mmCIF file of C-alpha atoms in Angstrom:
data_model
loop_
_atom_site.group_PDB
_atom_site.id
_atom_site.type_symbol
_atom_site.label_atom_id
_atom_site.label_comp_id
_atom_site.label_asym_id
_atom_site.label_seq_id
_atom_site.Cartn_x
_atom_site.Cartn_y
_atom_site.Cartn_z
ATOM 1 C CA MET G 1 0.000 0.000 0.000
ATOM 2 C CA PRO G 2 1.442 3.383 -0.931
ATOM 3 C CA ARG G 3 2.469 5.714 1.840
ATOM 4 C CA ALA G 4 1.645 9.385 2.086
ATOM 5 C CA GLY G 5 3.327 11.301 -0.711
ATOM 6 C CA GLN G 6 3.865 8.234 -2.919
ATOM 7 C CA THR G 7 0.624 8.540 -4.892
ATOM 8 C CA THR G 8 -0.106 11.275 -7.389
ATOM 9 C CA VAL G 9 -3.336 12.054 -9.197
ATOM 10 C CA HIS G 10 -3.451 13.985 -12.445
ATOM 11 C CA PHE G 11 -6.835 15.665 -12.781
ATOM 12 C CA ASN G 12 -7.914 16.151 -16.399
ATOM 13 C CA GLN G 13 -9.620 19.549 -16.083
ATOM 14 C CA LYS G 14 -10.438 19.792 -19.810
ATOM 15 C CA TYR G 15 -12.375 16.522 -19.700
ATOM 16 C CA PHE G 16 -14.513 17.669 -16.763
ATOM 17 C CA ASP G 17 -15.038 21.100 -18.302
ATOM 18 C CA GLN G 18 -16.564 19.387 -21.331
ATOM 19 C CA ILE G 19 -18.792 17.100 -19.258
ATOM 20 C CA MET G 20 -20.123 19.935 -17.110
ATOM 21 C CA LYS G 21 -21.290 21.830 -20.216
ATOM 22 C CA THR G 22 -23.248 18.889 -21.717
ATOM 23 C CA ALA G 23 -26.997 18.985 -22.238
ATOM 24 C CA ALA G 24 -27.460 16.081 -19.813
ATOM 25 C CA VAL G 25 -25.831 17.953 -16.928
ATOM 26 C CA GLU G 26 -27.699 21.153 -17.747
ATOM 27 C CA SER G 27 -30.977 19.228 -17.872
ATOM 28 C CA MET G 28 -30.301 17.638 -14.490
ATOM 29 C CA VAL G 29 -29.501 21.001 -12.906
ATOM 30 C CA ARG G 30 -32.601 22.613 -14.455
ATOM 31 C CA GLU G 31 -34.750 19.733 -13.198
ATOM 32 C CA LYS G 32 -33.549 20.285 -9.614
ATOM 33 C CA ALA G 33 -34.304 24.010 -9.883
ATOM 34 C CA GLU G 34 -37.805 23.223 -11.136
ATOM 35 C CA GLU G 35 -38.353 20.880 -8.177
ATOM 36 C CA ALA G 36 -37.248 23.610 -5.770
ATOM 37 C CA LEU G 37 -39.518 26.147 -7.484
ATOM 38 C CA LYS G 38 -42.488 23.793 -7.234
ATOM 39 C CA ILE G 39 -41.894 23.262 -3.494
ATOM 40 C CA ALA G 40 -41.320 26.983 -2.893
ATOM 41 C CA LYS G 41 -44.562 27.923 -4.634
ATOM 42 C CA ALA G 42 -46.508 25.213 -2.799
ATOM 43 C CA THR G 43 -45.256 26.383 0.603
ATOM 44 C CA ALA G 44 -45.192 30.129 -0.105
ATOM 45 C CA PRO G 45 -47.079 32.327 2.331
ATOM 46 C CA VAL G 46 -50.214 33.722 0.739
ATOM 47 C CA ASP G 47 -51.130 37.363 1.176
ATOM 48 C CA THR G 48 -51.584 39.100 -2.153
ATOM 49 C CA GLU G 49 -49.851 36.225 -4.004
ATOM 50 C CA ASP G 50 -47.283 38.719 -5.344
ATOM 51 C CA TYR G 51 -44.467 36.822 -3.623
ATOM 52 C CA LYS G 52 -45.648 33.450 -4.930
ATOM 53 C CA ASN G 53 -46.167 34.764 -8.464
ATOM 54 C CA GLY G 54 -42.756 36.451 -8.381
ATOM 55 C CA LEU G 55 -40.860 33.185 -7.872
ATOM 56 C CA LYS G 56 -39.079 32.070 -11.028
ATOM 57 C CA ILE G 57 -35.988 30.328 -12.390
ATOM 58 C CA GLU G 58 -33.050 32.249 -13.860
ATOM 59 C CA LYS G 59 -30.085 30.785 -15.688
ATOM 60 C CA ALA G 60 -26.641 31.848 -14.467
ATOM 61 C CA ILE G 61 -23.794 31.309 -16.924
ATOM 62 C CA HIS G 62 -20.429 30.411 -15.418
ATOM 63 C CA LYS G 63 -17.048 29.475 -16.835
ATOM 64 C CA TYR G 64 -17.231 25.740 -16.118
ATOM 65 C CA ARG G 65 -20.968 25.033 -15.953
ATOM 66 C CA ASP G 66 -24.258 26.841 -16.045
ATOM 67 C CA THR G 67 -26.561 26.875 -13.033
ATOM 68 C CA TYR G 68 -30.190 27.693 -12.449
ATOM 69 C CA LEU G 69 -31.326 29.871 -9.583
ATOM 70 C CA VAL G 70 -34.731 30.045 -7.970
ATOM 71 C CA VAL G 71 -35.279 33.746 -7.320
ATOM 72 C CA GLY G 72 -37.997 36.002 -6.029
ATOM 73 C CA THR G 73 -38.746 39.073 -8.128
ATOM 74 C CA ASP G 74 -41.413 40.693 -5.955
ATOM 75 C CA ALA G 75 -40.342 43.821 -4.090
ATOM 76 C CA LYS G 76 -41.081 42.102 -0.762
ATOM 77 C CA SER G 77 -39.251 38.840 -1.574
ATOM 78 C CA LEU G 78 -36.285 39.596 0.657
ATOM 79 C CA LEU G 79 -38.552 40.464 3.583
ATOM 80 C CA VAL G 80 -40.694 37.340 3.127
ATOM 81 C CA GLU G 81 -37.604 35.157 2.810
ATOM 82 C CA ALA G 82 -36.052 36.692 5.931
ATOM 83 C CA GLN G 83 -39.211 36.004 7.913
ATOM 84 C CA THR G 84 -40.092 32.559 6.574
ATOM 85 C CA GLY G 85 -37.012 30.990 4.936
ATOM 86 C CA ASN G 86 -39.297 29.561 2.259
ATOM 87 C CA LEU G 87 -36.728 29.325 -0.563
ATOM 88 C CA ALA G 88 -34.019 27.990 1.741
ATOM 89 C CA ARG G 89 -36.336 25.194 2.950
ATOM 90 C CA ALA G 90 -37.344 24.344 -0.626
ATOM 91 C CA ILE G 91 -33.722 24.041 -1.723
ATOM 92 C CA ARG G 92 -32.824 21.912 1.326
ATOM 93 C CA ALA G 93 -35.754 19.617 0.545
ATOM 94 C CA VAL G 94 -34.444 19.053 -2.986
ATOM 95 C CA LYS G 95 -30.889 18.426 -1.744
ATOM 96 C CA LYS G 96 -32.106 15.675 0.604
ATOM 97 C CA LYS G 97 -33.588 13.666 -2.291
#
């Protein structure tokens, strides 16, 4: 068995960069965002429904892979999130699956 310092690993960054930009990975990430959005809308506090209707998915483009964010666009989204933690709970629920 090799001792500490006797084993080296060469990480092929180019290979992983290509994989992370594939349609399959993007689809999987989008699917998780859609699950989180569905949970967030189902558990959203209802007042005028502006908060609930303002929840949406936005694509964020990064160097190595694109991500999807569940965001609130209503003017009171930050206040509602600070009081209820609705989006945070929805995202945690998706991560546990």
